[in-house]
Amino acid sequence: MSLNSSILSLISSTDGNRRGAIVYIGGCMYANKSSTGMDYAGKLLVLKYNALCIRFSKDTRFHPTNIAAHNGMQMEAVLSEDLGEIHARYADENGKMPFDVILIDEVAFMNPLNTFDMCDRWRDMGIIVIACGLDKNANREWYPISFQLYNQADEFIACTAFCVECSRMARNTFASTNKAGKLQIGGLEEYKPVCDRCWRKLTDEAKTKNS
């Protein structure tokens, strides 16, 4: 089922209790994850849904406050590294959030102690949670939050890019620096999308160079 039809089924509920959902949009660098999330959040805004957009506060590459994608697409957002703090900031005295949609950008870098639990809690409130971010680091290891979302989301949308080495489909991120296991925020000078074959080739070359 596509993201479009998934959201349509959620907002078309006739029982008076709209069902919440977690939609996880994951992939490598330059795979249009953020713009995909903004696109569908924007479609729900047309329906007069009340939305909250959250941007990882340490990612200030393209705009100081907005969610901003590589392709220039932007959406006004609040900054945070902790979804628990967001909940405390906006929830009413009964713990309810006043939003129909919550879009989270760079979700893999949010506080790992409570990110999935907050997404799950908001889903139980009937909120559509759209979480976008890297699925794996440059060692091809899952980010813990991303793996939880992949396994527990109502819908998973896999985004891919084009390999900058050979133009094949890319689903890996190669780090040209030594930050492969760390926070991955940067441009093509540091991280690039690559296919499986080119990832192995570049990784082997880097190991030989550093040996």
PDB file of C-alpha atoms in Angstrom:
ATOM      1  CA  MET A   1       0.000   0.000   0.000  1.00  0.00           C
ATOM      2  CA  SER A   2       1.373   3.453  -0.869  1.00  0.00           C
ATOM      3  CA  LEU A   3       1.685   6.261   1.640  1.00  0.00           C
ATOM      4  CA  ASN A   4      -1.070   8.093  -0.193  1.00  0.00           C
ATOM      5  CA  SER A   5      -3.584   5.237   0.169  1.00  0.00           C
ATOM      6  CA  SER A   6      -2.418   4.530   3.725  1.00  0.00           C
ATOM      7  CA  ILE A   7      -3.203   8.048   4.896  1.00  0.00           C
ATOM      8  CA  LEU A   8      -6.463   8.035   2.940  1.00  0.00           C
ATOM      9  CA  SER A   9      -7.602   4.942   4.845  1.00  0.00           C
ATOM     10  CA  LEU A  10      -6.742   6.614   8.149  1.00  0.00           C
ATOM     11  CA  ILE A  11      -8.542   9.884   7.525  1.00  0.00           C
ATOM     12  CA  SER A  12     -11.599   8.179   6.003  1.00  0.00           C
ATOM     13  CA  SER A  13     -12.653   6.485   9.242  1.00  0.00           C
ATOM     14  CA  THR A  14     -16.414   6.765   9.790  1.00  0.00           C
ATOM     15  CA  ASP A  15     -16.598   5.480  13.374  1.00  0.00           C
ATOM     16  CA  GLY A  16     -15.919   8.895  14.881  1.00  0.00           C
ATOM     17  CA  ASN A  17     -12.551   7.819  16.285  1.00  0.00           C
ATOM     18  CA  ARG A  18      -9.843   8.493  13.766  1.00  0.00           C
ATOM     19  CA  ARG A  19      -7.103   5.912  14.038  1.00  0.00           C
ATOM     20  CA  GLY A  20      -3.587   7.068  14.566  1.00  0.00           C
ATOM     21  CA  ALA A  21      -0.622   5.666  12.682  1.00  0.00           C
ATOM     22  CA  ILE A  22       3.137   5.727  12.484  1.00  0.00           C
ATOM     23  CA  VAL A  23       4.454   6.157   8.955  1.00  0.00           C
ATOM     24  CA  TYR A  24       8.219   5.690   8.802  1.00  0.00           C
ATOM     25  CA  ILE A  25      10.083   7.116   5.807  1.00  0.00           C
ATOM     26  CA  GLY A  26      13.657   5.830   5.751  1.00  0.00           C
ATOM     27  CA  GLY A  27      16.625   5.522   3.454  1.00  0.00           C
ATOM     28  CA  CYS A  28      20.135   6.716   2.665  1.00  0.00           C
ATOM     29  CA  MET A  29      21.461  10.221   2.155  1.00  0.00           C
ATOM     30  CA  TYR A  30      19.930  12.245  -0.713  1.00  0.00           C
ATOM     31  CA  ALA A  31      16.905   9.942  -1.002  1.00  0.00           C
ATOM     32  CA  ASN A  32      14.263  12.686  -0.570  1.00  0.00           C
ATOM     33  CA  LYS A  33      13.136  11.438   2.854  1.00  0.00           C
ATOM     34  CA  SER A  34      12.424  14.895   4.275  1.00  0.00           C
ATOM     35  CA  SER A  35      10.676  16.168   1.147  1.00  0.00           C
ATOM     36  CA  THR A  36       8.527  13.019   1.017  1.00  0.00           C
ATOM     37  CA  GLY A  37       7.437  13.598   4.601  1.00  0.00           C
ATOM     38  CA  MET A  38       6.735  17.282   3.966  1.00  0.00           C
ATOM     39  CA  ASP A  39       4.779  16.451   0.823  1.00  0.00           C
ATOM     40  CA  TYR A  40       2.311  14.224   2.612  1.00  0.00           C
ATOM     41  CA  ALA A  41       2.101  16.396   5.707  1.00  0.00           C
ATOM     42  CA  GLY A  42       1.265  19.239   3.343  1.00  0.00           C
ATOM     43  CA  LYS A  43      -1.558  17.244   1.775  1.00  0.00           C
ATOM     44  CA  LEU A  44      -3.094  16.786   5.211  1.00  0.00           C
ATOM     45  CA  LEU A  45      -2.781  20.513   5.949  1.00  0.00           C
ATOM     46  CA  VAL A  46      -5.075  21.146   2.970  1.00  0.00           C
ATOM     47  CA  LEU A  47      -7.715  19.162   4.872  1.00  0.00           C
ATOM     48  CA  LYS A  48      -7.350  21.655   7.750  1.00  0.00           C
ATOM     49  CA  TYR A  49      -5.497  19.158   9.912  1.00  0.00           C
ATOM     50  CA  ASN A  50      -3.559  20.707  12.768  1.00  0.00           C
ATOM     51  CA  ALA A  51       0.078  19.751  12.318  1.00  0.00           C
ATOM     52  CA  LEU A  52       3.281  20.044  14.297  1.00  0.00           C
ATOM     53  CA  CYS A  53       6.609  19.740  12.501  1.00  0.00           C
ATOM     54  CA  ILE A  54       9.715  18.901  14.518  1.00  0.00           C
ATOM     55  CA  ARG A  55      13.265  19.339  13.299  1.00  0.00           C
ATOM     56  CA  PHE A  56      16.402  17.923  14.899  1.00  0.00           C
ATOM     57  CA  SER A  57      17.974  21.010  16.451  1.00  0.00           C
ATOM     58  CA  LYS A  58      21.593  20.255  15.508  1.00  0.00           C
ATOM     59  CA  ASP A  59      20.854  20.152  11.783  1.00  0.00           C
ATOM     60  CA  THR A  60      21.170  23.775  10.686  1.00  0.00           C
ATOM     61  CA  ARG A  61      22.621  23.186   7.213  1.00  0.00           C
ATOM     62  CA  PHE A  62      19.878  24.762   5.085  1.00  0.00           C
ATOM     63  CA  HIS A  63      17.779  26.876   7.489  1.00  0.00           C
ATOM     64  CA  PRO A  64      18.069  27.953  11.140  1.00  0.00           C
ATOM     65  CA  THR A  65      14.583  26.727  12.102  1.00  0.00           C
ATOM     66  CA  ASN A  66      12.620  25.176   9.227  1.00  0.00           C
ATOM     67  CA  ILE A  67      12.708  21.569   8.088  1.00  0.00           C
ATOM     68  CA  ALA A  68      14.690  21.998   4.868  1.00  0.00           C
ATOM     69  CA  ALA A  69      15.460  19.337   2.266  1.00  0.00           C
ATOM     70  CA  HIS A  70      18.347  19.121  -0.193  1.00  0.00           C
ATOM     71  CA  ASN A  71      15.956  20.062  -3.015  1.00  0.00           C
ATOM     72  CA  GLY A  72      15.021  23.363  -1.342  1.00  0.00           C
ATOM     73  CA  MET A  73      11.612  22.316   0.006  1.00  0.00           C
ATOM     74  CA  GLN A  74      10.923  23.791   3.458  1.00  0.00           C
ATOM     75  CA  MET A  75       8.294  23.645   6.199  1.00  0.00           C
ATOM     76  CA  GLU A  76       8.061  25.690   9.391  1.00  0.00           C
ATOM     77  CA  ALA A  77       9.080  23.647  12.422  1.00  0.00           C
ATOM     78  CA  VAL A  78      10.044  23.675  16.087  1.00  0.00           C
ATOM     79  CA  LEU A  79      13.515  22.570  17.142  1.00  0.00           C
ATOM     80  CA  SER A  80      14.227  19.731  19.538  1.00  0.00           C
ATOM     81  CA  GLU A  81      16.360  16.673  20.247  1.00  0.00           C
ATOM     82  CA  ASP A  82      13.848  15.125  22.638  1.00  0.00           C
ATOM     83  CA  LEU A  83      10.237  14.191  21.862  1.00  0.00           C
ATOM     84  CA  GLY A  84       9.503  13.918  25.580  1.00  0.00           C
ATOM     85  CA  GLU A  85      10.297  17.612  25.874  1.00  0.00           C
ATOM     86  CA  ILE A  86       7.996  18.322  22.934  1.00  0.00           C
ATOM     87  CA  HIS A  87       5.179  16.419  24.638  1.00  0.00           C
ATOM     88  CA  ALA A  88       5.695  18.299  27.894  1.00  0.00           C
ATOM     89  CA  ARG A  89       5.660  21.599  25.986  1.00  0.00           C
ATOM     90  CA  TYR A  90       2.391  21.058  24.096  1.00  0.00           C
ATOM     91  CA  ALA A  91       0.264  18.455  25.928  1.00  0.00           C
ATOM     92  CA  ASP A  92      -2.742  19.614  27.952  1.00  0.00           C
ATOM     93  CA  GLU A  93      -3.374  18.767  31.598  1.00  0.00           C
ATOM     94  CA  ASN A  94      -4.740  15.382  30.539  1.00  0.00           C
ATOM     95  CA  GLY A  95      -1.644  14.550  28.515  1.00  0.00           C
ATOM     96  CA  LYS A  96      -3.366  15.004  25.151  1.00  0.00           C
ATOM     97  CA  MET A  97      -1.586  16.639  22.228  1.00  0.00           C
ATOM     98  CA  PRO A  98      -3.570  19.250  20.219  1.00  0.00           C
ATOM     99  CA  PHE A  99      -2.420  17.949  16.828  1.00  0.00           C
ATOM    100  CA  ASP A 100      -3.756  15.658  14.129  1.00  0.00           C
ATOM    101  CA  VAL A 101      -0.389  15.190  12.411  1.00  0.00           C
ATOM    102  CA  ILE A 102       3.159  15.257  13.763  1.00  0.00           C
ATOM    103  CA  LEU A 103       6.045  15.295  11.284  1.00  0.00           C
ATOM    104  CA  ILE A 104       9.495  14.448  12.675  1.00  0.00           C
ATOM    105  CA  ASP A 105      12.591  15.080  10.567  1.00  0.00           C
ATOM    106  CA  GLU A 106      15.941  13.325  11.192  1.00  0.00           C
ATOM    107  CA  VAL A 107      14.189  11.013  13.633  1.00  0.00           C
ATOM    108  CA  ALA A 108      17.217   8.688  13.854  1.00  0.00           C
ATOM    109  CA  PHE A 109      19.108  11.359  15.812  1.00  0.00           C
ATOM    110  CA  MET A 110      16.420  12.090  18.393  1.00  0.00           C
ATOM    111  CA  ASN A 111      16.763  10.952  22.024  1.00  0.00           C
ATOM    112  CA  PRO A 112      16.907   7.140  21.781  1.00  0.00           C
ATOM    113  CA  LEU A 113      15.491   6.714  25.284  1.00  0.00           C
ATOM    114  CA  ASN A 114      12.000   7.948  24.452  1.00  0.00           C
ATOM    115  CA  THR A 115      11.566   8.590  20.709  1.00  0.00           C
ATOM    116  CA  PHE A 116       9.740   5.411  19.759  1.00  0.00           C
ATOM    117  CA  ASP A 117       7.691   5.427  22.971  1.00  0.00           C
ATOM    118  CA  MET A 118       6.497   8.968  22.238  1.00  0.00           C
ATOM    119  CA  CYS A 119       5.648   8.085  18.620  1.00  0.00           C
ATOM    120  CA  ASP A 120       3.686   5.087  19.875  1.00  0.00           C
ATOM    121  CA  ARG A 121       1.931   7.177  22.511  1.00  0.00           C
ATOM    122  CA  TRP A 122       0.917   9.797  19.968  1.00  0.00           C
ATOM    123  CA  ARG A 123      -0.343   7.090  17.625  1.00  0.00           C
ATOM    124  CA  ASP A 124      -2.572   5.819  20.434  1.00  0.00           C
ATOM    125  CA  MET A 125      -4.037   9.338  20.700  1.00  0.00           C
ATOM    126  CA  GLY A 126      -5.201   9.131  17.080  1.00  0.00           C
ATOM    127  CA  ILE A 127      -2.345  11.222  15.679  1.00  0.00           C
ATOM    128  CA  ILE A 128      -0.722  10.451  12.341  1.00  0.00           C
ATOM    129  CA  VAL A 129       3.015  10.443  13.079  1.00  0.00           C
ATOM    130  CA  ILE A 130       5.243  10.809  10.010  1.00  0.00           C
ATOM    131  CA  ALA A 131       8.850  10.060  10.952  1.00  0.00           C
ATOM    132  CA  CYS A 132      11.637  10.670   8.414  1.00  0.00           C
ATOM    133  CA  GLY A 133      15.320   9.897   8.655  1.00  0.00           C
ATOM    134  CA  LEU A 134      18.318   7.780   7.846  1.00  0.00           C
ATOM    135  CA  ASP A 135      17.740   4.074   8.304  1.00  0.00           C
ATOM    136  CA  LYS A 136      21.391   3.018   8.628  1.00  0.00           C
ATOM    137  CA  ASN A 137      24.755   4.635   9.250  1.00  0.00           C
ATOM    138  CA  ALA A 138      27.725   4.569   6.885  1.00  0.00           C
ATOM    139  CA  ASN A 139      28.723   1.148   8.246  1.00  0.00           C
ATOM    140  CA  ARG A 140      25.305  -0.130   7.075  1.00  0.00           C
ATOM    141  CA  GLU A 141      24.238  -0.628  10.690  1.00  0.00           C
ATOM    142  CA  TRP A 142      20.675   0.253  11.695  1.00  0.00           C
ATOM    143  CA  TYR A 143      20.151   3.273  13.881  1.00  0.00           C
ATOM    144  CA  PRO A 144      18.285   1.878  16.938  1.00  0.00           C
ATOM    145  CA  ILE A 145      15.348   4.290  16.585  1.00  0.00           C
ATOM    146  CA  SER A 146      15.046   3.599  12.864  1.00  0.00           C
ATOM    147  CA  PHE A 147      15.003  -0.153  13.441  1.00  0.00           C
ATOM    148  CA  GLN A 148      12.230   0.179  16.031  1.00  0.00           C
ATOM    149  CA  LEU A 149      10.173   2.297  13.666  1.00  0.00           C
ATOM    150  CA  TYR A 150      10.795  -0.085  10.765  1.00  0.00           C
ATOM    151  CA  ASN A 151       9.480  -2.998  12.813  1.00  0.00           C
ATOM    152  CA  GLN A 152       6.547  -1.254  14.485  1.00  0.00           C
ATOM    153  CA  ALA A 153       5.329   1.347  11.983  1.00  0.00           C
ATOM    154  CA  ASP A 154       1.955   0.950  10.282  1.00  0.00           C
ATOM    155  CA  GLU A 155       3.621   1.861   6.996  1.00  0.00           C
ATOM    156  CA  PHE A 156       7.272   1.869   5.933  1.00  0.00           C
ATOM    157  CA  ILE A 157       8.274   3.893   2.892  1.00  0.00           C
ATOM    158  CA  ALA A 158      11.752   3.022   1.594  1.00  0.00           C
ATOM    159  CA  CYS A 159      13.429   5.936  -0.181  1.00  0.00           C
ATOM    160  CA  THR A 160      16.387   5.438  -2.494  1.00  0.00           C
ATOM    161  CA  ALA A 161      18.802   7.725  -4.307  1.00  0.00           C
ATOM    162  CA  PHE A 162      21.117   7.374  -7.306  1.00  0.00           C
ATOM    163  CA  CYS A 163      24.646   6.133  -6.740  1.00  0.00           C
ATOM    164  CA  VAL A 164      27.056   9.022  -7.319  1.00  0.00           C
ATOM    165  CA  GLU A 165      29.681   6.537  -8.543  1.00  0.00           C
ATOM    166  CA  CYS A 166      27.764   4.526 -11.161  1.00  0.00           C
ATOM    167  CA  SER A 167      24.174   5.918 -11.288  1.00  0.00           C
ATOM    168  CA  ARG A 168      22.582   2.658 -10.092  1.00  0.00           C
ATOM    169  CA  MET A 169      19.963   2.621  -7.353  1.00  0.00           C
ATOM    170  CA  ALA A 170      21.581   3.639  -4.058  1.00  0.00           C
ATOM    171  CA  ARG A 171      20.407   2.560  -0.629  1.00  0.00           C
ATOM    172  CA  ASN A 172      23.674   3.016   1.280  1.00  0.00           C
ATOM    173  CA  THR A 173      25.553   6.020   2.617  1.00  0.00           C
ATOM    174  CA  PHE A 174      29.331   6.104   2.263  1.00  0.00           C
ATOM    175  CA  ALA A 175      31.315   8.404   4.566  1.00  0.00           C
ATOM    176  CA  SER A 176      34.412   9.979   3.063  1.00  0.00           C
ATOM    177  CA  THR A 177      35.439  11.023   6.592  1.00  0.00           C
ATOM    178  CA  ASN A 178      36.064   8.966   9.727  1.00  0.00           C
ATOM    179  CA  LYS A 179      32.628   9.726  11.196  1.00  0.00           C
ATOM    180  CA  ALA A 180      30.913   6.586   9.932  1.00  0.00           C
ATOM    181  CA  GLY A 181      29.539   5.549  13.314  1.00  0.00           C
ATOM    182  CA  LYS A 182      28.757   9.058  14.549  1.00  0.00           C
ATOM    183  CA  LEU A 183      26.134  11.684  13.907  1.00  0.00           C
ATOM    184  CA  GLN A 184      25.783  11.932  10.140  1.00  0.00           C
ATOM    185  CA  ILE A 185      24.970  15.483   9.115  1.00  0.00           C
ATOM    186  CA  GLY A 186      26.721  16.904   6.106  1.00  0.00           C
ATOM    187  CA  GLY A 187      26.815  17.297   2.353  1.00  0.00           C
ATOM    188  CA  LEU A 188      28.273  15.380  -0.565  1.00  0.00           C
ATOM    189  CA  GLU A 189      31.781  16.376   0.478  1.00  0.00           C
ATOM    190  CA  GLU A 190      31.375  14.100   3.514  1.00  0.00           C
ATOM    191  CA  TYR A 191      28.578  11.629   2.722  1.00  0.00           C
ATOM    192  CA  LYS A 192      27.352  10.256  -0.560  1.00  0.00           C
ATOM    193  CA  PRO A 193      24.661   7.786  -1.662  1.00  0.00           C
ATOM    194  CA  VAL A 194      26.072   4.630  -3.224  1.00  0.00           C
ATOM    195  CA  CYS A 195      24.857   1.238  -4.446  1.00  0.00           C
ATOM    196  CA  ASP A 196      25.851  -2.016  -2.736  1.00  0.00           C
ATOM    197  CA  ARG A 197      28.715  -2.723  -5.136  1.00  0.00           C
ATOM    198  CA  CYS A 198      30.221   0.750  -4.916  1.00  0.00           C
ATOM    199  CA  TRP A 199      29.843   0.795  -1.124  1.00  0.00           C
ATOM    200  CA  ARG A 200      31.928  -2.376  -0.884  1.00  0.00           C
ATOM    201  CA  LYS A 201      34.498  -1.016  -3.347  1.00  0.00           C
ATOM    202  CA  LEU A 202      34.871   2.333  -1.571  1.00  0.00           C
ATOM    203  CA  THR A 203      34.940   0.711   1.857  1.00  0.00           C
ATOM    204  CA  ASP A 204      37.681  -1.698   0.803  1.00  0.00           C
ATOM    205  CA  GLU A 205      39.686   1.172  -0.691  1.00  0.00           C
ATOM    206  CA  ALA A 206      39.329   3.186   2.530  1.00  0.00           C
ATOM    207  CA  LYS A 207      40.469   0.233   4.648  1.00  0.00           C
ATOM    208  CA  THR A 208      43.516  -0.280   2.413  1.00  0.00           C
ATOM    209  CA  LYS A 209      44.376   3.420   2.552  1.00  0.00           C
ATOM    210  CA  ASN A 210      44.118   3.509   6.340  1.00  0.00           C
ATOM    211  CA  SER A 211      45.972   0.259   6.979  1.00  0.00           C
TER     212      SER A 211
END
